[in-house]
XYZ file of C-alpha atoms in Angstrom:
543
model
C 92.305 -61.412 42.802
C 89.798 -63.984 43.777
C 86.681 -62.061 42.274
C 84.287 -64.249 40.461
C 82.572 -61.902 39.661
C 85.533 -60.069 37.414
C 86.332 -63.157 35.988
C 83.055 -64.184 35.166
C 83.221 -60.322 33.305
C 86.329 -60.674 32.027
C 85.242 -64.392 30.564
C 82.158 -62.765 28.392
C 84.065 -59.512 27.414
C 86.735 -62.114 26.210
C 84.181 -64.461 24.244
C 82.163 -61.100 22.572
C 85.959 -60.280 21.145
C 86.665 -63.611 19.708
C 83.009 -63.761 18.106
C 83.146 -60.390 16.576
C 86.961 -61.059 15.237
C 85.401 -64.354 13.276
C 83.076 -62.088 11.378
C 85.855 -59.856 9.931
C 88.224 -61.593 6.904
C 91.885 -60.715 7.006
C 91.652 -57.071 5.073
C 88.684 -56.183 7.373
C 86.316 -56.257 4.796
C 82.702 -57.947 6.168
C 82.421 -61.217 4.625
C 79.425 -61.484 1.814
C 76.145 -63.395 2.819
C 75.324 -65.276 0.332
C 73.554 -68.713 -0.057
C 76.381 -70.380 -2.015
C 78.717 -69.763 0.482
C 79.060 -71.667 4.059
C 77.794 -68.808 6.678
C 77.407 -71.077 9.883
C 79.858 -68.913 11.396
C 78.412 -65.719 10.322
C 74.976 -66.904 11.303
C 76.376 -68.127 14.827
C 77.375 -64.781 15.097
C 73.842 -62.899 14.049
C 72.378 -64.978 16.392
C 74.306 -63.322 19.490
C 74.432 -59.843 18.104
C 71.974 -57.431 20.580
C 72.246 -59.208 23.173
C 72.907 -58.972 26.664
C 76.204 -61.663 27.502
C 75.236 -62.073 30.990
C 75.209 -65.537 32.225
C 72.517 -67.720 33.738
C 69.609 -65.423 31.792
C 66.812 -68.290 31.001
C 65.302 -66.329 28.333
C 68.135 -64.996 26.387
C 67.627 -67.587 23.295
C 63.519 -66.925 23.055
C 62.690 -63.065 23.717
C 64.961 -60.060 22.672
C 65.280 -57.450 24.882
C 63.090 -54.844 22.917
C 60.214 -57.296 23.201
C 60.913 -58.680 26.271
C 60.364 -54.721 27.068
C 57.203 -54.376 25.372
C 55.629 -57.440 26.611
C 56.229 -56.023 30.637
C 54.570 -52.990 29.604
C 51.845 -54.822 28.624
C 50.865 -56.515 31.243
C 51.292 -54.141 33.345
C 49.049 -54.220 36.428
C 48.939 -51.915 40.008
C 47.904 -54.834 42.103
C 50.721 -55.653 44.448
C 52.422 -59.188 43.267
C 53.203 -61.749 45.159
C 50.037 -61.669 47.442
C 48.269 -65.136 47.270
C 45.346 -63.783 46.702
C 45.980 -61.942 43.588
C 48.133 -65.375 42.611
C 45.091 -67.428 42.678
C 42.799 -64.959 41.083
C 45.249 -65.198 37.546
C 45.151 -68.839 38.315
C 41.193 -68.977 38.197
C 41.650 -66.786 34.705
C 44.116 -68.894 33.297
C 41.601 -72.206 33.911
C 38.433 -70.181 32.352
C 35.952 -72.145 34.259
C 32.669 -71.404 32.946
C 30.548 -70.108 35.872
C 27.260 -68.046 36.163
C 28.831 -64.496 37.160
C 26.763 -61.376 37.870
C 26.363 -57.789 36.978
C 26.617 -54.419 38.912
C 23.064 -54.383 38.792
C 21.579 -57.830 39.276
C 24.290 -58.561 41.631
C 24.944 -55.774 43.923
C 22.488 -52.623 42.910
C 19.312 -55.191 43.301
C 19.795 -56.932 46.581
C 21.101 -53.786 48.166
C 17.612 -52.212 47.378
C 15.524 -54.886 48.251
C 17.207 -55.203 52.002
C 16.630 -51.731 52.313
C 13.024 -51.421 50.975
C 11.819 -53.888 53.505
C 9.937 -54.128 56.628
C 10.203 -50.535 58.321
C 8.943 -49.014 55.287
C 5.841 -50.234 55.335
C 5.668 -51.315 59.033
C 7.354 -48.633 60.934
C 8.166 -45.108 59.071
C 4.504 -44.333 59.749
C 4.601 -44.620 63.137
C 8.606 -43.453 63.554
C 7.051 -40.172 61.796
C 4.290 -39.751 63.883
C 6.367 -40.215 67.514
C 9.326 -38.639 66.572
C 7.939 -35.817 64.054
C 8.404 -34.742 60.708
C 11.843 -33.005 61.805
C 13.559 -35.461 63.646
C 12.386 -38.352 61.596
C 14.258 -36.459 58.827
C 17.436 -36.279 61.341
C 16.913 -40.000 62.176
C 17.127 -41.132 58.420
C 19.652 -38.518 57.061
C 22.051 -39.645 59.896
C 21.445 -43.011 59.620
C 22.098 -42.510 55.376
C 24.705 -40.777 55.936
C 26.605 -43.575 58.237
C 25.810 -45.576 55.686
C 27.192 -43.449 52.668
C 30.267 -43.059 54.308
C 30.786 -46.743 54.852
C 30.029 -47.499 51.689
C 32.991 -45.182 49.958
C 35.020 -46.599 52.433
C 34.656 -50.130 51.445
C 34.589 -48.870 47.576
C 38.201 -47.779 48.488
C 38.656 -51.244 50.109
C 37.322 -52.959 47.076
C 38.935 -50.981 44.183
C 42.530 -51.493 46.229
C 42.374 -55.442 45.013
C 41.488 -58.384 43.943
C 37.928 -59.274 46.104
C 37.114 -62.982 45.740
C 34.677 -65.145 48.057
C 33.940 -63.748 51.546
C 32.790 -59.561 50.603
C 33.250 -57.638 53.439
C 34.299 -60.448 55.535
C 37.328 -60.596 53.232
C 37.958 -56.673 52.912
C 37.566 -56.163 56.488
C 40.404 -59.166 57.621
C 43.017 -58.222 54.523
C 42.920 -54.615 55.602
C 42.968 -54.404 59.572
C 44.712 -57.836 59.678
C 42.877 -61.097 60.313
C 41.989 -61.331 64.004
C 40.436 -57.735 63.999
C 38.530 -59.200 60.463
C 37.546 -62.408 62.353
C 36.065 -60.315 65.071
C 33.758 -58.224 63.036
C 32.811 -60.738 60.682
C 31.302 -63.087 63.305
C 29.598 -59.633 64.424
C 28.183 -58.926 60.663
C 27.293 -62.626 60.583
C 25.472 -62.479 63.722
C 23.356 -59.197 62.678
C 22.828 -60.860 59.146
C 21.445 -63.530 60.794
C 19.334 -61.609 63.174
C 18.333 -59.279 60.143
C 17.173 -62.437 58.733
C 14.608 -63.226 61.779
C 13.564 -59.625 61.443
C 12.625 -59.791 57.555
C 10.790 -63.438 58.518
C 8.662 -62.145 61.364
C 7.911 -59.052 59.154
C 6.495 -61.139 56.844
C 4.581 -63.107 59.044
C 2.712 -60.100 61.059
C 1.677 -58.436 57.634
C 0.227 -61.899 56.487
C -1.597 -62.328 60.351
C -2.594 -58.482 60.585
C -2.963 -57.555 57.035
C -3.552 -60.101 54.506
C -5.674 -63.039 56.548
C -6.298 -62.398 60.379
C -8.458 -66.041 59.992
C -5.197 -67.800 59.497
C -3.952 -67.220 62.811
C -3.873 -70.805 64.394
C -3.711 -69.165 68.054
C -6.404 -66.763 68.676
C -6.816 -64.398 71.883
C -9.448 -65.801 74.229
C -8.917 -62.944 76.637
C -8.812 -58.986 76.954
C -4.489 -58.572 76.568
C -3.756 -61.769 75.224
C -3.619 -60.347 71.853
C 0.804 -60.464 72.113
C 1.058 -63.993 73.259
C -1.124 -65.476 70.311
C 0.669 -63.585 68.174
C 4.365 -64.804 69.195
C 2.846 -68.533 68.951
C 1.569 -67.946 65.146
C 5.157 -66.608 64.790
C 6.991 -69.713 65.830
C 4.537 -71.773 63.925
C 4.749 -69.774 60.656
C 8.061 -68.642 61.178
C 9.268 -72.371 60.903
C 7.521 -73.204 57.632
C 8.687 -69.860 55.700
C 12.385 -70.299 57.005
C 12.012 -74.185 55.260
C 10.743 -72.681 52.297
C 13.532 -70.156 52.231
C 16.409 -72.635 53.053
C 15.303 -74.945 50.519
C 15.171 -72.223 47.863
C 18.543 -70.795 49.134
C 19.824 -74.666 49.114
C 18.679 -74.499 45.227
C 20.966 -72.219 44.057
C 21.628 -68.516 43.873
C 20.450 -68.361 40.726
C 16.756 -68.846 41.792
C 17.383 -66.507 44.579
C 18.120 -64.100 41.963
C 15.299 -65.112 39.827
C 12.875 -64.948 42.538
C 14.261 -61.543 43.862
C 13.151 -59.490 40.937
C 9.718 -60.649 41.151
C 10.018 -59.587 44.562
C 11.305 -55.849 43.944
C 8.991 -55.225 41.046
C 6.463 -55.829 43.671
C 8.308 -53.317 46.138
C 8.951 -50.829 43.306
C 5.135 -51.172 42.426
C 4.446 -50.170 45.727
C 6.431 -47.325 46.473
C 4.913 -45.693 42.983
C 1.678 -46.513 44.561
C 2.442 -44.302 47.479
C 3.216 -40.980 45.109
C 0.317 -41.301 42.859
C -1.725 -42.011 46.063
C -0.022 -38.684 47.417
C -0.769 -36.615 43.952
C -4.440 -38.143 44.302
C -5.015 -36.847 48.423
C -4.917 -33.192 46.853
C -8.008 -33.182 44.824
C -9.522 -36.240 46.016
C -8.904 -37.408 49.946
C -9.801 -41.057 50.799
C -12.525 -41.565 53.366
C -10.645 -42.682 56.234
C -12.715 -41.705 59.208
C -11.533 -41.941 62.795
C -13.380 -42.205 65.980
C -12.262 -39.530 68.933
C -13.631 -39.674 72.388
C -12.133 -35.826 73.183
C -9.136 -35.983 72.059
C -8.340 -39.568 73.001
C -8.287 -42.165 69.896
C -10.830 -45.449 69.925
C -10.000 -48.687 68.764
C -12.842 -49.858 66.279
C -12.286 -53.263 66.366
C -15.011 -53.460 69.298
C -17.909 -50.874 67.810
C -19.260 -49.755 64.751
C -21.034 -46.800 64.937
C -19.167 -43.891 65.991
C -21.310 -41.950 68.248
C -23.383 -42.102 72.148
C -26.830 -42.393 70.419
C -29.176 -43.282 67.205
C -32.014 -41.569 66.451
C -34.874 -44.555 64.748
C -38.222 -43.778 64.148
C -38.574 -40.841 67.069
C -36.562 -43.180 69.618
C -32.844 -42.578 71.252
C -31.103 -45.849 71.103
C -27.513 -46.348 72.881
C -24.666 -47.923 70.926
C -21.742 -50.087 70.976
C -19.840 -47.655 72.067
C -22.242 -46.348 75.130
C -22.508 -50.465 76.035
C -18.276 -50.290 76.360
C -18.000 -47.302 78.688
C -21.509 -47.689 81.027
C -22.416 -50.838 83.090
C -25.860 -51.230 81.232
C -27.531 -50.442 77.841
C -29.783 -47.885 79.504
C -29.898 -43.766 79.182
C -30.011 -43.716 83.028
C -26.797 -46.259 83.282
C -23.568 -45.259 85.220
C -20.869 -44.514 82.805
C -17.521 -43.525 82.608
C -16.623 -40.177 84.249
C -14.476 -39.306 80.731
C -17.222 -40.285 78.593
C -19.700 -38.367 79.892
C -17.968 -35.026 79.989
C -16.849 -35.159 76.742
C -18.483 -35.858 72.877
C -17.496 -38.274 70.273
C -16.369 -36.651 67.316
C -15.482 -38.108 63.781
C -12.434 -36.850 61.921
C -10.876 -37.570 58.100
C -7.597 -40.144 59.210
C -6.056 -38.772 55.530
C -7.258 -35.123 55.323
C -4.694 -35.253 52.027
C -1.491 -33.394 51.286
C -3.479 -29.262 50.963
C -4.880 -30.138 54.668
C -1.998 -28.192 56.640
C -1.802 -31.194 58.694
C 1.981 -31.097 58.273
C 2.105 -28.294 61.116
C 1.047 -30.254 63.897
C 2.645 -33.414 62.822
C 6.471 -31.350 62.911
C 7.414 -32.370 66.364
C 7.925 -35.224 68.482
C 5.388 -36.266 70.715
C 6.955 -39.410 72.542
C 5.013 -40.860 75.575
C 5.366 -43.936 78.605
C 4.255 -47.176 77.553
C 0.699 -47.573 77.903
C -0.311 -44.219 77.645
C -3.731 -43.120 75.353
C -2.826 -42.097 71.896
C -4.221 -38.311 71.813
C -5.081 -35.726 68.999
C -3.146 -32.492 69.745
C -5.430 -28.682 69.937
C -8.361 -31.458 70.533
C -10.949 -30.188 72.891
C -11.547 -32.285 76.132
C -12.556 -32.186 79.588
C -10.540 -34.180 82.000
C -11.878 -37.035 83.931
C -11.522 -38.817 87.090
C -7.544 -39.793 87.492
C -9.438 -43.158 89.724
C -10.890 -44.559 86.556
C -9.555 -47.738 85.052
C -8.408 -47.971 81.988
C -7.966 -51.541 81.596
C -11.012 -52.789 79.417
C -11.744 -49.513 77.543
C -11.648 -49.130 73.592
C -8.643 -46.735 73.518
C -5.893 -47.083 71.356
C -2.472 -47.463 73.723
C 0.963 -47.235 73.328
C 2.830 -50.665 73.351
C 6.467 -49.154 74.904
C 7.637 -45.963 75.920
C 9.388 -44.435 73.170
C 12.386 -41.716 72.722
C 14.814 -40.578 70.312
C 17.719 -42.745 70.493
C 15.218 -45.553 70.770
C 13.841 -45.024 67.126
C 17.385 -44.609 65.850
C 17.829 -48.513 66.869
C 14.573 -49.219 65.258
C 15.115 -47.821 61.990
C 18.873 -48.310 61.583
C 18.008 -51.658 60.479
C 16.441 -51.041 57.473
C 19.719 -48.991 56.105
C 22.283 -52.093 57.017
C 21.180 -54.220 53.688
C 24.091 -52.066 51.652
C 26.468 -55.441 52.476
C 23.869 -57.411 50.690
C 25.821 -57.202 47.432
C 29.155 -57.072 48.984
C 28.103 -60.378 50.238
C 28.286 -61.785 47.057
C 31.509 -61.158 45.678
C 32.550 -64.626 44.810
C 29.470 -64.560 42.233
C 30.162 -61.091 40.783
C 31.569 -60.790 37.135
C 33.852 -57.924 38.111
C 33.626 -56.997 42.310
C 35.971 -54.467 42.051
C 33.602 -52.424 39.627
C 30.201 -53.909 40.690
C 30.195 -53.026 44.761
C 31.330 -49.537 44.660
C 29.060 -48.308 42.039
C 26.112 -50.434 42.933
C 26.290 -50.139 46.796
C 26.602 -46.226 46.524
C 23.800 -45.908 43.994
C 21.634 -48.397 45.531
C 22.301 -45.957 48.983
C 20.876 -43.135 46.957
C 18.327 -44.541 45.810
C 16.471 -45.318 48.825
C 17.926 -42.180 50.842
C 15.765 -40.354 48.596
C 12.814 -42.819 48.837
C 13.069 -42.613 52.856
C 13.358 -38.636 53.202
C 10.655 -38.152 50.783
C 8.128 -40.400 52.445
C 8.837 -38.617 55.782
C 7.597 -35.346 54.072
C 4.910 -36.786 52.574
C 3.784 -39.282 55.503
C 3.383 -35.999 57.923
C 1.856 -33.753 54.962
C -1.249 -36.374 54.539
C -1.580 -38.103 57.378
C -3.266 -37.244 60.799
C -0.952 -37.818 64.027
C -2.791 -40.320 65.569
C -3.219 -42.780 63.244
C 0.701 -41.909 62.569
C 0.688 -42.880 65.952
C -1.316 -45.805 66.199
C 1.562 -48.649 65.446
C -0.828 -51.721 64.736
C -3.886 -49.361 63.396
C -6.152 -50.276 66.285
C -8.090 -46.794 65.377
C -8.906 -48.237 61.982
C -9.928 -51.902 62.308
C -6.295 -52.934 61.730
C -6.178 -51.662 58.475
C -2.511 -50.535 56.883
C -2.289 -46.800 56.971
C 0.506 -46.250 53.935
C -2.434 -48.891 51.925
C -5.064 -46.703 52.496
C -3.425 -43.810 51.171
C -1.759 -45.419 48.073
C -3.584 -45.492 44.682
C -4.975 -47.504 43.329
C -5.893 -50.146 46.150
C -4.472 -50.832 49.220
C -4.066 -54.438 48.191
C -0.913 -53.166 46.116
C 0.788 -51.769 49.306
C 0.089 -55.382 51.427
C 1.392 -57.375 48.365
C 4.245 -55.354 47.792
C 5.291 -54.911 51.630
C 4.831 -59.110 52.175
C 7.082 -59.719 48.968
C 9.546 -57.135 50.052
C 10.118 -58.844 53.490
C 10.110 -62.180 51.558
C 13.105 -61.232 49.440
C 14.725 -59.461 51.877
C 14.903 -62.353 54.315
C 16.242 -64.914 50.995
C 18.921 -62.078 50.594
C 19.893 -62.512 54.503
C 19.846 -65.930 54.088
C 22.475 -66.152 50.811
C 24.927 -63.667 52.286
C 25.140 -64.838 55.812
C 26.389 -68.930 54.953
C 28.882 -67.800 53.018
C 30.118 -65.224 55.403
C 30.844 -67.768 57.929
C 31.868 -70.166 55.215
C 34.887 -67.398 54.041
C 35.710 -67.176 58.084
C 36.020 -70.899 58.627
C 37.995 -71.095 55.631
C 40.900 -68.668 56.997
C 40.591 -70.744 60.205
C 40.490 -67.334 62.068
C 38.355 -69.172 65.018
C 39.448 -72.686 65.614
C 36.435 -74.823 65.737
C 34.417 -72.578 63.295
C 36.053 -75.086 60.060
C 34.170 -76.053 56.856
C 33.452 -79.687 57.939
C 31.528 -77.735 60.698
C 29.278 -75.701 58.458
C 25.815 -78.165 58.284
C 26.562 -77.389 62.121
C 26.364 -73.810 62.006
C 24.059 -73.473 59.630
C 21.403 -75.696 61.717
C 22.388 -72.461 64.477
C 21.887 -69.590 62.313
C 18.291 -71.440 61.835
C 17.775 -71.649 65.673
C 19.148 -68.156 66.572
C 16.189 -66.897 63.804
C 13.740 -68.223 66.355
């Protein structure tokens, strides 16, 4: 009737007949196999018995159909075929190149902990704790943690859906939501990598400047308020050398990154151990931390000594520092200050320790303008002239005028390092295993480290040095090293190395984010020929 298709039916139906009818002798009897007789016919006919007739089947003369079966089954896999990505992924298994592959927890669990132990740990939490209160500072950090969780199960889902080569969350973003949405929001993420990266670099240098050697500082103040510009200068000038050092380490190899990077978070880990036993130790033994209060107003020490109006030598009242700073002469009969002579100096313990009940006064906010006086609260004092200048006085000042949402954006930073191991996909032994269980554990890890501290901070710590962001009221010393056991010098260490790894973490993911973007060739003039380019601008947008 013009059907091929019966024909072609018909044709092998036909064929299976005439081979079957060869096998059987004339009576019907099966002919014998035997060696001495000539079987080619019977063995012709083995050799098709089982099998499927249908024509143009390429591997009818290799596999039979039970193993054919059997070997399907086997390799078996849920990842949807076909997709180029999964394509090239067997191709890279099939070569077996030999290259240095990571762990879930050097490669994911490690870096995500060291970009979140960084900077506002040591830096900022005090102070965060101090303005915003024990209560809120425990909103601040659960919300931020919990943002944080979430995303973090809902890139897990991302990453256990397929195959997650080069590019991390770059690459999970685009292959999900489609690539323009992808390219979007990965030149966002590389942007705030980058920035993260400048943030981890100038931490390190104000803790080397403020903490570790103030005589290094190559620009100095000359004048009263000059104190910000000198700073910024030393920043530029020590900001280049440490972001040479770090490219050239980065340029290296990731391997030394890695190397380098556990140094680094023993340091951190070091540190943050330091902190509880110096907690345990404030119960039975407080440090002598003494602070200077004109009222209840907080003095910077960095100008006097002695903390008081008056000495008593050999049967004779002698006037201070301190009396010099507030009167127009060293005399008794001197004109002073309208403040300082209606109220007393008083000395109080900066770390009363963890049984003082300081953790009452220190549960709510106490957010002020920007260059108001940092004060004690339920302090005694007798108000002054409002006509007196402030200007040259030894009292400790807020910098900027601080509110809730405002130390959200501050400490929101410090929880974005969860990508750090995402980042790194292309050098993970397994990504679809590593970055969901070291992301979410790394999260946990430091969610408990965070909310702890905030207990802790406002259980041993007075307000106003909680308050005092650059610890003017203590002769610039660091408040969290003072109260950590055994020596402060652990806490400075510890907090410099942090920031160092942190900012060699920024610097490994964010190149090869952009690298995995120009690769796509999302954005048009963003291409891999380009990337000495762009990498010369991530360095300049640091600055």
């Amino acid at each position: 009737r013009g059907d091929h298709r019966t024909v072609v039916t018909l044709w092998a139906s036909n064929s299976d007949r005439d081979i079957r009818a060869k096998m059987q002798i004339g009576d019907g009897i099966t002919r014998e196999s035997s060696p001495f007789i000539n079987s080619a016919e019977m063995d012709r006919g083995n050799m098709y018995e089982g099998k499927n007739m249908a024509l143009f089947e390429e591997e009818m003369d290799s596999n039979p159909m039970v193993s054919s079966l059997l070997n399907k089954l086997a390799n078996y896999t849920n990842l949807t075929q076909g997709v180029v990505e999964h394509e090239a992924d067997e191709d890279s298994k099939r070569k077996e190149v030999k290259v240095p592959r990571m762990g879930t927890f050097i490669g994911v669990y490690l870096p995500c902990l060291q970009n979140i132990l960084g900077v506002i740990l040591f830096l900022r939490l005090t102070w965060i704790v101090g303005t915003a209160g024990v209560l809120e500072s425990f909103i601040i950090v659960f919300m931020c943690c919990a943002c944080t969780m979430l995303t973090a199960i809902s890139m897990s889902a991302i990453a256990t859906n397929g195959v997650v080569p080069a590019g991390g969350s770059y690459y999970m973003i685009s292959r999900s939501l489609g690539p323009e949405f992808g390219g979007a929001v990965g030149l966002c993420f590389y942007l705030g990598t980058t920035f993260a990266g400048a943030m981890y670099i100038l931490g390190t240098i104000e803790i080397l400047l403020t903490y570790i050697s103030p005589s290094a500082a190559i620009f100095k103040a000359e004048e009263v308020g000059k104190e910000t510009e000198a700073m910024l200068n030393n920043m530029r000038v020590y900001g280049t050398c440490i972001i040479i050092l770090m490219a050239v380490v980065v340029f290296v190899g990731v391997k030394y990154v890695n190397k380098l990077a556990l140094v680094f978070l023993a340091c951190v880990i070091l540190s943050i151990l330091a902190i509880y036993a110096g907690v345990i130790k404030t119960a039975f033994d407080p440090p002598d931390f003494p602070i200077c209060l004109l009222g209840n107003r907080t003095l910077s020490k960095r100008s006097f000594d002695v903390c008081a109006k008056f000495t008593e030598s050999n049967n004779e009242t002698k006037t201070t520092t301190l009396w010099r700073l507030f009167c127009d002469s060293s005399l008794l009969n001197a004109t002073c200050d309208d403040y300082f002579t209606l109220n007393n100096v008083t000395e109080i313990q900066g770390i009363p320790g963890i049984m003082s009940g300081v953790l009452t006064d220190n549960l709510w906010s106490t957010y002020s303008e920007r260059g108001s006086i940092v004060e004690k609260k339920h302090q005694p004092s007798v108000a002054g002239s409002e006509e007196t200048k402030l200007g040259g006085l030894p009292y400790v000042f807020t910098d900027i005028m601080t509110y809730f949402t405002m130390l959200v954006g501050i400490y929101f930073p410090s929880v974005t390092g969860i990508m750090a191991g995402s980042n790194r996909s292309g050098d993970l032994k397994d990504a679809q295993k590593s970055i969901p269980t070291g992301t979410i554990l790394a999260i946990s890890t430091t969610s408990f480290i965070y909310l702890s501290c905030i207990v802790l901070f406002g259980a041993c710590i007075e307000g106003v040095i909680l308050r005092d962001k650059f610890g003017e009221a203590v002769k610039g010393n660091l408040v969290v090293g003072t109260l950590a056991w055994p020596s402060p010098w652990v806490i400075v260490i510890g907090s410099f190395f942090s920031t160092c790894g942190a900012g060699l973490q920024s610097l490994t993911g964010a190149p090869r984010l952009l690298q995995a973007i120009a690769r796509d060739g999302i954005v048009p003039f963003i291409q891999v020929r380009f990337f000495f380019f762009f990498t010369i601008l991530q360095i300049w947008l640091i600055f």
